[in-house]
Amino acid sequence: MTRTVTAALGRLGRVRRDALRAECAPLAELDDVELGARLLADTPTHEHRDPALLRHWAETATGFGTRLRSRCAAAEPRVVERPGGIDRLLLARYVSRPTPTVELFTDTLALGEELVDLLGWRDWYAEGALRATALAHEDAHRLLHGDAALRRALRERLGHTALRVGRFRITGHVAGSEELAAHGYAAARTGLGRSPLLLTAALASAIRALVRN
Amino acid sequence: MGIVILLLMLAGVGLMLTRKLPTAFTLVLLAVAIAAVVGAPFTGENSIIDTVLQEGAVAQAATMLAVLIGSWMGKLMAETGIASTLVRKIVEFGGDRPTVVALGVLLVSALVGTVTGSAPAAMMAGIIGIPAMIAVGVPKTTAAGTILMGIAAGMPFELPIWQFFSTTLNLPVDTVRGFMLKLFPFAVVFAVLFVLIETRRKGVEHTWSLAAPGERSAADRRRNRARQLGDAPWYALLAPLVPLVLALGFELAIIPSMLAGVLYALVTTTRPREMSKRLLRTLYGAFDIAAPPIALFVAIGILLAAVTLPGAVEALNPLVTAISPGHPVIFVVVFALLTPLCLYRGPLNVFGLGAGIAGVLISAGIYPAVAVLGLTASYNQVFGVADPTSTQTVWAAQYSGISPQQVMVRTLPYVWCVALGGLIVTAATQL
Ligand SMILES: [Zn+2]
């Protein structure tokens, strides 16, 4: 498997590989909160929001995920490994029906591992950590999906007011916050040095480079 | 002679299905061919030039204007942030419960659809609504289907469609409104059932995607930029209700009701100095959106004029009488089974050849006009959602990242039931 992927990034010429490194370097300069804020900014419903508010939300939601405890869930999901993630721009997927299943896209994971080497990011993302991160990420979705109180806690923490009439106040849902919580949870569980969002962004660049090739 | 006309129609369907020729052009060609075959004179009374082309072209003028004003209203609601605020509020209130968010988006699509028509409504509700649903875990096909089922739920109250049926079937708007009120419960019940059953059946889906949720085509990004205006005030969000309340509650005429909606959306969102500029800009922009349906309505008018020529009616009468079921039960069974023929620009598509067939059914005196209204309005509920070639279906599917055929397969059972309901009501009350 690793061999085919070496072939994947190896297919890029030296010039293109340098270009990819140059494209990813500025990403690494961004702090993790900014990466989270960018994810929110790209999520519909946040088009016009103040960047400072988005940063605040990104930090809060990620932090919520970091402190999230894994509970003894009723049943562990089935894990399926399959190729075909690069074509669909997917790294992992959780479906709750018919049976709760986590799909891991092996080609994307392998490309991620190789990309970490290419970019010299091993200090942040240990060998094999990406797979564990993906499992933990989807695990967080499963935790949140099955626990309304947990979701309410996240909403309260973010404190976005959707409606206020006098003292009466309804906290609104912040689209994208669960995704950030899942990344925060996964990063903490697997001990990553940087947010999984950094590697996600770099992977998107790498796939664009492969397509251009 | 009737057989020749049917063969011509079949050839027309072939041209449309294989996309050799756009629907509008095919219908006009078909109309001229039918008129020629039945021996209509070149000019004068019941002629190709004066009756079919001249009178036919403007027969649907009221519908075209209603469509245009609907697009105008849509443009205005998009530019002033009314549409995006509606969807955003729904997502914020619906929160993290996929079913609640989907039901909310369903409601917004229905509401927006009543004034703007299907294609603009799909985009207005879908641009924010589809990614928002996907973000809370609604699977893609369910998300696209929710937008379309929502539009279908509002479709019985789509004012341009009232005008279309009124003109095409030569019925007073009151009669159309009356039937639509009976069709509405079926449309709503099955739309809600779609969301409840599909979200339960398919569960939730969360992806770790490498594409940013809002990262779509350049055109969508432009639309997003145009939307960076902040929230419209809460009372402006009532804008889509204005035409509905006037036309349904106060029984006002359609075009003035819709114009009132345009004015309401304008005054509640725009500073006086900017009003006339914005009004004109959105009106001109609306022509772009309304161009495809308007071209189609010109062609439908021409086709209708051709199939209702005395010669055509005479030729088709025995044929249609022979194959049209008279007994109410058989009427329901036969036309329910024929429902798929309105898909893929098929012969029963009311915004195509189906309009011509409806014209034949009425002018041949086989069914009362109200029964034909029931038949065509029931079919309209099906292809407005499930036809993989209709604009809103293609758009919603592509924006969700699935194929239009997947949407068709998922929604067809529900809209087929709606059509069946409409057919039963028709048979029970009109035959
Ligand atoms: Zn996720």
mmCIF file with all atom_site columns, C-alpha atoms and ligand atoms in Angstrom, chain A residues 137 141 179, chain B residues 207-208, ligand 1:
data_model
loop_
_atom_site.group_PDB
_atom_site.id
_atom_site.type_symbol
_atom_site.label_atom_id
_atom_site.label_alt_id
_atom_site.label_comp_id
_atom_site.label_asym_id
_atom_site.label_entity_id
_atom_site.label_seq_id
_atom_site.pdbx_PDB_ins_code
_atom_site.Cartn_x
_atom_site.Cartn_y
_atom_site.Cartn_z
_atom_site.occupancy
_atom_site.B_iso_or_equiv
_atom_site.pdbx_formal_charge
_atom_site.auth_seq_id
_atom_site.auth_comp_id
_atom_site.auth_asym_id
_atom_site.auth_atom_id
_atom_site.pdbx_PDB_model_num
ATOM   1 C  CA . HIS A 1 137 ? -12.909 11.990 14.770 1.00 0.00 ? 137 HIS A CA 1
ATOM   2 C  CA . HIS A 1 141 ? -19.484 12.474 15.834 1.00 0.00 ? 141 HIS A CA 1
ATOM   3 C  CA . GLU A 1 179 ? -16.932 19.278 13.127 1.00 0.00 ? 179 GLU A CA 1
ATOM   4 C  CA . THR B 2 207 ? -17.663 12.944 6.642  1.00 0.00 ? 207 THR B CA 1
ATOM   5 C  CA . TRP B 2 208 ? -14.139 14.105 7.172  1.00 0.00 ? 208 TRP B CA 1
HETATM 6 ZN ZN . ZN  C 3 .   ? -16.500 15.306 10.813 1.00 0.00 ? 1   ZN  C ZN 1
#
